Amino acid sequence: MFRRVLGNTLGFVGYTVQYGCIAHCAFEYIGEFVVCSGPSMEPTIVNHDIIFSERMSRHLCKIQKGDIVIAKSSFDPNMNICKRVIGLEGDKVCTSSPSDVFKTHTYVPKGHVWLEGDNLRNSTDSRSYGPIPYALIRGRVCLKLWPPHSFGTLSESPTRRIIKAQRDSD
Amino acid sequence: MAATAGWRYVRAFVSGLFVAVPVTVTVLDRFAYVARVEGASMQPSLNPDSGSECDVVLLNRWSVRNYEVRRGDIVSVMSPRNPQQKIIKRVIGLEGDFIRTLSYKNRYVRVPDGHFWIEGDHHGHSLDSNSFGPVSVGLLHGRASHIIWPPNRWQEIKPSLPPHRGPLAPEEEEG
């Protein structure tokens, strides 16, 4: 009788470990669900939206300009930020605001990305803390799941901040 | 008869794989990782002889799950210059520390919140914070706890700051 209980317990523990590991692999390599908060990505993503971010693009280093990404905050690694990629390494980005008379530019260093929120007026992003290392990116947002009336893929950048280089094809 | 035995074997193999692959991947991602150290940037602590075999270290990933490190730890970090490469260096300063740098653009640096300052023990042969500045703690990968190969170099790696490389005590900046 004791042996049966022990057998059942070990079986239970074994299944828990196995399914826990499968869950880890799914969240780490396939994708995860994220609840967004804050106004920095309006109107594309608003407060309390639920989105799905996929991990494969980040592991294969296929994140592109214009993608919305989830990244670890460089000042607090336990916090995540959701912003749009405006420039990849080597790209030219505009550091002055649209209202400035003289426009200033900078080039994104190797291994870094330049992130900006879609709501330029209410977003702390690379314009204040500079480019962030590519390795801090966790995943690429590909689908919005909630609220139901805005279900689907996300739109292109409403701000015209992405500078297309001569070599980019349109 | 042979067909069903073969088929049973294939099914057993596939279900075994279904257990082994996720468990191995989870262990490597969350608990422990084994890595070979290449290069001379951490001499003499790691790879002391450039000619002979490279050291292999055990990286403890569980102890850094909350991003807690101590000064003097040897850690592996995702390189800010190349997201696919990991670099192994020593933690010299944590957030809030003042560091007197060796070859950085500023002579004195205050390590910002959520960052730390890493250096290789072999100054001058090391691509570290002296080149790219303070590193975000989010890039932390694991803490090197033991050298496990070659066998004559089996040892536990203890945290220790090199002489004269450490955060400045608050009184020292007055001078």
Tab-separated table of C-alpha atoms in Angstrom:
chain	number	residue	atom	x	y	z
A	1	MET	CA	0.000	0.000	0.000
A	2	PHE	CA	2.848	2.364	0.905
A	3	ARG	CA	4.682	1.327	-2.232
A	4	ARG	CA	1.640	2.176	-4.336
A	5	VAL	CA	1.425	5.671	-2.825
A	6	LEU	CA	5.142	6.165	-3.387
A	7	GLY	CA	4.804	4.958	-6.967
A	8	ASN	CA	1.917	7.309	-7.634
A	9	THR	CA	3.724	10.256	-6.049
A	10	LEU	CA	6.853	9.660	-8.099
A	11	GLY	CA	4.760	9.368	-11.239
A	12	PHE	CA	3.030	12.652	-10.413
A	13	VAL	CA	6.331	14.412	-9.727
A	14	GLY	CA	7.765	13.020	-12.945
A	15	TYR	CA	4.868	14.313	-15.029
A	16	THR	CA	5.015	17.715	-13.306
A	17	VAL	CA	8.735	18.054	-14.069
A	18	GLN	CA	8.240	16.944	-17.662
A	19	TYR	CA	5.343	19.290	-18.376
A	20	GLY	CA	7.050	22.128	-16.500
A	21	CYS	CA	10.063	21.732	-18.763
A	22	ILE	CA	7.874	21.625	-21.871
A	23	ALA	CA	6.142	24.820	-20.669
A	24	HIS	CA	9.517	26.491	-20.145
A	25	CYS	CA	10.609	25.549	-23.661
A	26	ALA	CA	7.356	26.854	-25.114
A	27	PHE	CA	7.595	30.225	-23.339
A	28	GLU	CA	11.303	30.570	-24.031
A	29	TYR	CA	11.458	29.507	-27.679
A	30	ILE	CA	7.987	29.876	-29.131
A	31	GLY	CA	6.275	32.871	-27.549
A	32	GLU	CA	4.540	34.338	-24.556
A	33	PHE	CA	1.439	36.364	-23.716
A	34	VAL	CA	2.055	39.866	-22.384
A	35	VAL	CA	-0.307	42.324	-20.718
A	36	CYS	CA	0.731	45.858	-21.608
A	37	SER	CA	0.344	48.881	-19.416
A	38	GLY	CA	1.146	52.506	-19.987
A	39	PRO	CA	0.445	55.066	-22.705
A	40	SER	CA	3.760	55.020	-24.562
A	41	MET	CA	2.603	52.927	-27.541
A	42	GLU	CA	-0.759	54.590	-28.201
A	43	PRO	CA	-2.667	54.305	-30.521
A	44	THR	CA	-1.140	50.988	-31.625
A	45	ILE	CA	-1.234	49.365	-28.175
A	46	VAL	CA	-3.206	50.891	-25.311
A	47	ASN	CA	-3.357	50.201	-21.578
A	48	HIS	CA	-4.508	46.663	-20.593
A	49	ASP	CA	-4.103	45.197	-24.069
A	50	ILE	CA	-3.040	41.551	-24.256
A	51	ILE	CA	-0.558	40.728	-26.988
A	52	PHE	CA	1.389	37.692	-28.106
A	53	SER	CA	5.126	38.082	-28.606
A	54	GLU	CA	7.103	35.444	-30.463
A	55	ARG	CA	10.626	34.487	-29.457
A	56	MET	CA	12.047	32.892	-32.579
A	57	SER	CA	12.900	36.199	-34.307
A	58	ARG	CA	15.023	37.254	-31.374
A	59	HIS	CA	16.914	33.951	-31.166
A	60	LEU	CA	17.557	33.944	-34.903
A	61	CYS	CA	18.460	37.677	-34.843
A	62	LYS	CA	15.786	38.534	-37.399
A	63	ILE	CA	14.261	41.585	-35.701
A	64	GLN	CA	13.740	44.338	-38.281
A	65	LYS	CA	13.220	48.091	-38.302
A	66	GLY	CA	9.589	48.888	-37.590
A	67	ASP	CA	8.956	45.796	-35.437
A	68	ILE	CA	7.399	46.246	-32.017
A	69	VAL	CA	9.513	44.422	-29.437
A	70	ILE	CA	9.361	43.529	-25.753
A	71	ALA	CA	12.703	44.175	-24.084
A	72	LYS	CA	14.136	44.140	-20.564
A	73	SER	CA	14.533	47.626	-19.184
A	74	SER	CA	18.205	48.549	-19.033
A	75	PHE	CA	17.704	50.240	-15.680
A	76	ASP	CA	15.633	47.531	-13.995
A	77	PRO	CA	16.028	44.011	-15.421
A	78	ASN	CA	12.843	42.812	-13.734
A	79	MET	CA	10.778	45.296	-15.711
A	80	ASN	CA	9.873	44.907	-19.370
A	81	ILE	CA	9.317	47.669	-21.902
A	82	CYS	CA	7.334	47.519	-25.120
A	83	LYS	CA	8.576	49.837	-27.887
A	84	ARG	CA	9.097	49.975	-31.623
A	85	VAL	CA	12.497	49.461	-33.264
A	86	ILE	CA	13.398	52.652	-35.089
A	87	GLY	CA	16.987	51.777	-35.947
A	88	LEU	CA	19.231	48.717	-35.985
A	89	GLU	CA	23.020	48.740	-35.635
A	90	GLY	CA	24.628	51.106	-38.107
A	91	ASP	CA	21.390	52.958	-38.912
A	92	LYS	CA	21.048	56.722	-38.737
A	93	VAL	CA	18.426	57.932	-36.229
A	94	CYS	CA	17.117	61.407	-35.574
A	95	THR	CA	17.725	62.524	-31.997
A	96	SER	CA	16.034	65.908	-32.209
A	97	SER	CA	12.283	66.296	-31.737
A	98	PRO	CA	10.079	67.221	-34.723
A	99	SER	CA	9.618	70.750	-33.357
A	100	ASP	CA	13.366	71.557	-33.324
A	101	VAL	CA	14.712	73.805	-36.063
A	102	PHE	CA	18.102	72.088	-36.342
A	103	LYS	CA	17.916	68.345	-36.747
A	104	THR	CA	20.577	66.222	-35.058
A	105	HIS	CA	21.353	62.634	-35.989
A	106	THR	CA	23.348	59.801	-34.531
A	107	TYR	CA	24.319	56.319	-35.664
A	108	VAL	CA	23.260	53.273	-33.666
A	109	PRO	CA	26.384	51.459	-32.347
A	110	LYS	CA	27.191	47.824	-33.097
A	111	GLY	CA	25.068	45.311	-31.225
A	112	HIS	CA	22.462	47.923	-30.181
A	113	VAL	CA	18.985	49.044	-31.254
A	114	TRP	CA	17.146	52.348	-31.026
A	115	LEU	CA	13.656	52.079	-29.556
A	116	GLU	CA	10.873	54.650	-29.544
A	117	GLY	CA	7.268	54.495	-28.435
A	118	ASP	CA	4.521	55.360	-30.946
A	119	ASN	CA	3.186	58.025	-28.564
A	120	LEU	CA	6.204	60.328	-28.864
A	121	ARG	CA	4.819	62.889	-26.449
A	122	ASN	CA	4.412	60.418	-23.596
A	123	SER	CA	7.177	57.874	-23.917
A	124	THR	CA	10.575	57.480	-22.242
A	125	ASP	CA	12.661	55.602	-24.730
A	126	SER	CA	16.002	55.758	-26.532
A	127	ARG	CA	15.565	59.513	-26.933
A	128	SER	CA	16.267	59.810	-23.189
A	129	TYR	CA	18.413	56.780	-22.338
A	130	GLY	CA	20.152	56.044	-25.612
A	131	PRO	CA	20.357	52.858	-27.657
A	132	ILE	CA	19.970	49.560	-25.801
A	133	PRO	CA	21.915	46.324	-26.451
A	134	TYR	CA	20.159	43.921	-28.844
A	135	ALA	CA	20.553	41.105	-26.294
A	136	LEU	CA	18.065	42.807	-23.954
A	137	ILE	CA	15.264	42.206	-26.460
A	138	ARG	CA	12.978	39.363	-25.375
A	139	GLY	CA	10.587	38.947	-28.286
A	140	ARG	CA	8.749	40.507	-31.237
A	141	VAL	CA	5.102	41.444	-30.825
A	142	CYS	CA	3.185	39.820	-33.654
A	143	LEU	CA	-0.480	39.644	-32.644
A	144	LYS	CA	-2.900	41.583	-30.481
A	145	LEU	CA	-5.363	39.311	-28.688
A	146	TRP	CA	-7.451	41.623	-26.492
A	147	PRO	CA	-9.649	43.697	-26.761
A	148	PRO	CA	-11.581	41.682	-29.343
A	149	HIS	CA	-12.449	44.650	-31.556
A	150	SER	CA	-8.773	45.272	-32.309
A	151	PHE	CA	-7.739	41.622	-32.621
A	152	GLY	CA	-5.098	40.955	-35.273
A	153	THR	CA	-1.681	42.060	-36.440
A	154	LEU	CA	-0.374	45.466	-35.464
A	155	SER	CA	-0.116	48.426	-37.743
A	156	GLU	CA	2.973	50.194	-39.051
A	157	SER	CA	4.543	53.082	-37.233
A	158	PRO	CA	2.296	56.140	-37.151
A	159	THR	CA	5.299	58.402	-36.466
A	160	ARG	CA	7.563	59.035	-39.428
A	161	ARG	CA	10.763	58.512	-37.474
A	162	ILE	CA	12.227	55.548	-39.357
A	163	ILE	CA	14.898	56.773	-41.743
A	164	LYS	CA	15.118	54.448	-44.731
A	165	ALA	CA	18.725	54.246	-45.872
A	166	GLN	CA	19.613	54.260	-49.579
A	167	ARG	CA	20.346	50.558	-49.462
A	168	ASP	CA	16.916	49.558	-48.049
A	169	SER	CA	14.424	48.296	-50.617
A	170	ASP	CA	10.860	49.565	-50.234
B	1	MET	CA	6.702	-9.646	-36.121
B	2	ALA	CA	9.893	-7.671	-36.726
B	3	ALA	CA	7.884	-4.699	-38.035
B	4	THR	CA	5.898	-4.267	-34.800
B	5	ALA	CA	9.016	-4.662	-32.638
B	6	GLY	CA	10.799	-2.005	-34.709
B	7	TRP	CA	7.779	0.273	-34.545
B	8	ARG	CA	7.555	-0.136	-30.760
B	9	TYR	CA	11.210	0.836	-30.506
B	10	VAL	CA	10.648	3.971	-32.562
B	11	ARG	CA	7.705	4.988	-30.394
B	12	ALA	CA	9.699	4.403	-27.202
B	13	PHE	CA	12.575	6.432	-28.634
B	14	VAL	CA	10.358	9.351	-29.631
B	15	SER	CA	8.588	9.464	-26.271
B	16	GLY	CA	11.986	9.310	-24.533
B	17	LEU	CA	13.092	12.250	-26.635
B	18	PHE	CA	9.969	14.139	-25.623
B	19	VAL	CA	11.169	13.906	-22.028
B	20	ALA	CA	14.908	14.319	-22.502
B	21	VAL	CA	14.999	17.346	-24.814
B	22	PRO	CA	12.774	19.723	-22.797
B	23	VAL	CA	14.388	18.681	-19.508
B	24	THR	CA	17.901	19.229	-20.872
B	25	VAL	CA	16.993	22.569	-22.420
B	26	THR	CA	15.347	23.727	-19.166
B	27	VAL	CA	18.348	22.663	-17.095
B	28	LEU	CA	20.754	24.506	-19.437
B	29	ASP	CA	18.591	27.634	-19.434
B	30	ARG	CA	17.742	27.836	-15.751
B	31	PHE	CA	20.163	25.863	-13.633
B	32	ALA	CA	23.628	25.201	-14.946
B	33	TYR	CA	25.530	25.719	-18.155
B	34	VAL	CA	28.942	24.459	-19.175
B	35	ALA	CA	31.149	26.682	-21.313
B	36	ARG	CA	34.685	26.708	-22.659
B	37	VAL	CA	36.627	29.877	-21.971
B	38	GLU	CA	38.443	31.232	-25.001
B	39	GLY	CA	40.957	34.033	-25.078
B	40	ALA	CA	43.388	35.505	-22.626
B	41	SER	CA	41.315	38.306	-21.144
B	42	MET	CA	40.952	36.627	-17.737
B	43	GLN	CA	44.558	35.542	-17.234
B	44	PRO	CA	45.853	34.426	-14.778
B	45	SER	CA	42.547	33.295	-13.213
B	46	LEU	CA	41.263	31.479	-16.315
B	47	ASN	CA	43.304	30.039	-19.214
B	48	PRO	CA	46.654	30.784	-17.528
B	49	ASP	CA	48.695	29.079	-20.293
B	50	SER	CA	47.855	30.344	-23.735
B	51	GLY	CA	49.399	27.280	-25.351
B	52	SER	CA	47.594	24.458	-23.557
B	53	GLU	CA	43.912	23.582	-23.400
B	54	CYS	CA	41.226	26.119	-22.619
B	55	ASP	CA	39.486	25.977	-19.250
B	56	VAL	CA	35.912	24.736	-19.104
B	57	VAL	CA	33.780	26.393	-16.434
B	58	LEU	CA	30.470	25.547	-14.824
B	59	LEU	CA	28.098	28.533	-14.976
B	60	ASN	CA	25.485	28.693	-12.248
B	61	ARG	CA	22.359	30.209	-13.821
B	62	TRP	CA	20.062	29.611	-10.838
B	63	SER	CA	21.999	31.947	-8.556
B	64	VAL	CA	21.561	34.863	-10.980
B	65	ARG	CA	17.846	34.409	-11.576
B	66	ASN	CA	17.166	37.569	-9.529
B	67	TYR	CA	20.155	39.353	-11.062
B	68	GLU	CA	22.083	39.324	-7.783
B	69	VAL	CA	25.856	39.430	-8.102
B	70	ARG	CA	28.669	40.366	-5.741
B	71	ARG	CA	31.789	42.361	-6.445
B	72	GLY	CA	34.619	40.027	-7.386
B	73	ASP	CA	32.403	37.333	-8.955
B	74	ILE	CA	33.400	35.994	-12.342
B	75	VAL	CA	30.281	36.174	-14.503
B	76	SER	CA	29.271	35.419	-18.055
B	77	VAL	CA	27.439	38.238	-19.794
B	78	MET	CA	25.817	38.558	-23.236
B	79	SER	CA	28.101	40.878	-25.135
B	80	PRO	CA	26.684	44.386	-25.763
B	81	ARG	CA	28.633	44.428	-29.035
B	82	ASN	CA	27.468	41.057	-30.355
B	83	PRO	CA	24.199	39.545	-29.129
B	84	GLN	CA	25.227	36.023	-30.095
B	85	GLN	CA	28.434	36.016	-28.099
B	86	LYS	CA	28.958	35.609	-24.383
B	87	ILE	CA	31.903	37.139	-22.592
B	88	ILE	CA	33.298	36.113	-19.229
B	89	LYS	CA	34.640	38.833	-16.947
B	90	ARG	CA	34.904	39.849	-13.306
B	91	VAL	CA	32.415	42.188	-11.601
B	92	ILE	CA	34.309	45.198	-10.276
B	93	GLY	CA	31.494	47.580	-9.353
B	94	LEU	CA	27.742	47.492	-8.774
B	95	GLU	CA	25.122	50.197	-9.234
B	96	GLY	CA	25.942	53.386	-7.392
B	97	ASP	CA	29.694	52.641	-7.134
B	98	PHE	CA	32.307	55.119	-8.310
B	99	ILE	CA	34.980	53.477	-10.443
B	100	ARG	CA	38.345	54.876	-11.497
B	101	THR	CA	38.508	53.566	-15.058
B	102	LEU	CA	41.599	52.343	-16.921
B	103	SER	CA	40.955	53.241	-20.532
B	104	TYR	CA	37.403	54.550	-20.731
B	105	LYS	CA	36.498	57.952	-22.144
B	106	ASN	CA	35.844	59.334	-18.639
B	107	ARG	CA	38.374	59.009	-15.827
B	108	TYR	CA	35.740	58.461	-13.148
B	109	VAL	CA	32.382	56.812	-13.684
B	110	ARG	CA	29.382	56.391	-11.434
B	111	VAL	CA	27.745	53.092	-12.319
B	112	PRO	CA	24.082	53.879	-13.176
B	113	ASP	CA	21.095	52.056	-11.657
B	114	GLY	CA	20.547	48.598	-13.057
B	115	HIS	CA	24.107	48.396	-14.441
B	116	PHE	CA	27.425	46.989	-13.309
B	117	TRP	CA	31.086	47.379	-14.232
B	118	ILE	CA	32.998	44.351	-15.491
B	119	GLU	CA	36.685	43.956	-16.288
B	120	GLY	CA	38.934	41.171	-17.451
B	121	ASP	CA	41.850	40.353	-15.162
B	122	HIS	CA	44.320	40.789	-18.014
B	123	HIS	CA	44.087	44.543	-18.535
B	124	GLY	CA	44.897	45.675	-22.030
B	125	HIS	CA	43.914	42.299	-23.540
B	126	SER	CA	40.299	42.523	-22.565
B	127	LEU	CA	37.178	43.890	-24.227
B	128	ASP	CA	35.210	44.980	-21.172
B	129	SER	CA	33.584	47.983	-19.493
B	130	ASN	CA	36.733	49.987	-20.185
B	131	SER	CA	35.694	49.862	-23.857
B	132	PHE	CA	31.896	49.862	-23.798
B	133	GLY	CA	31.073	51.350	-20.412
B	134	PRO	CA	28.754	50.040	-17.683
B	135	VAL	CA	26.798	46.958	-18.690
B	136	SER	CA	23.078	46.483	-17.995
B	137	VAL	CA	22.330	43.799	-15.408
B	138	GLY	CA	19.690	42.386	-17.783
B	139	LEU	CA	22.567	41.008	-19.890
B	140	LEU	CA	23.779	38.804	-17.042
B	141	HIS	CA	23.926	35.160	-18.102
B	142	GLY	CA	25.498	33.158	-15.262
B	143	ARG	CA	28.058	33.094	-12.469
B	144	ALA	CA	31.175	30.956	-12.993
B	145	SER	CA	31.305	28.779	-9.919
B	146	HIS	CA	33.798	25.992	-10.740
B	147	ILE	CA	36.515	25.157	-13.229
B	148	ILE	CA	35.768	21.605	-14.310
B	149	TRP	CA	38.380	20.913	-17.033
B	150	PRO	CA	41.299	20.210	-17.319
B	151	PRO	CA	41.282	17.914	-14.292
B	152	ASN	CA	44.444	19.376	-12.811
B	153	ARG	CA	42.636	22.728	-12.573
B	154	TRP	CA	39.507	21.513	-10.755
B	155	GLN	CA	38.648	24.203	-8.248
B	156	GLU	CA	35.885	26.356	-6.930
B	157	ILE	CA	36.061	29.951	-8.144
B	158	LYS	CA	35.903	32.287	-5.176
B	159	PRO	CA	34.909	35.932	-5.577
B	160	SER	CA	37.888	38.225	-5.135
B	161	LEU	CA	38.617	41.725	-6.351
B	162	PRO	CA	42.005	42.273	-7.982
B	163	PRO	CA	44.318	44.599	-6.027
B	164	HIS	CA	43.582	48.296	-6.652
B	165	ARG	CA	40.546	47.532	-8.810
B	166	GLY	CA	37.451	48.183	-6.849
B	167	PRO	CA	34.882	50.841	-6.157
B	168	LEU	CA	36.242	54.028	-4.623
B	169	ALA	CA	35.288	54.504	-0.993
B	170	PRO	CA	33.246	57.706	-0.550
B	171	GLU	CA	36.133	59.614	1.197
B	172	GLU	CA	38.535	59.012	-1.678
B	173	GLU	CA	36.747	61.191	-4.219
B	174	GLU	CA	37.487	64.367	-2.289
B	175	GLY	CA	41.143	64.205	-3.412
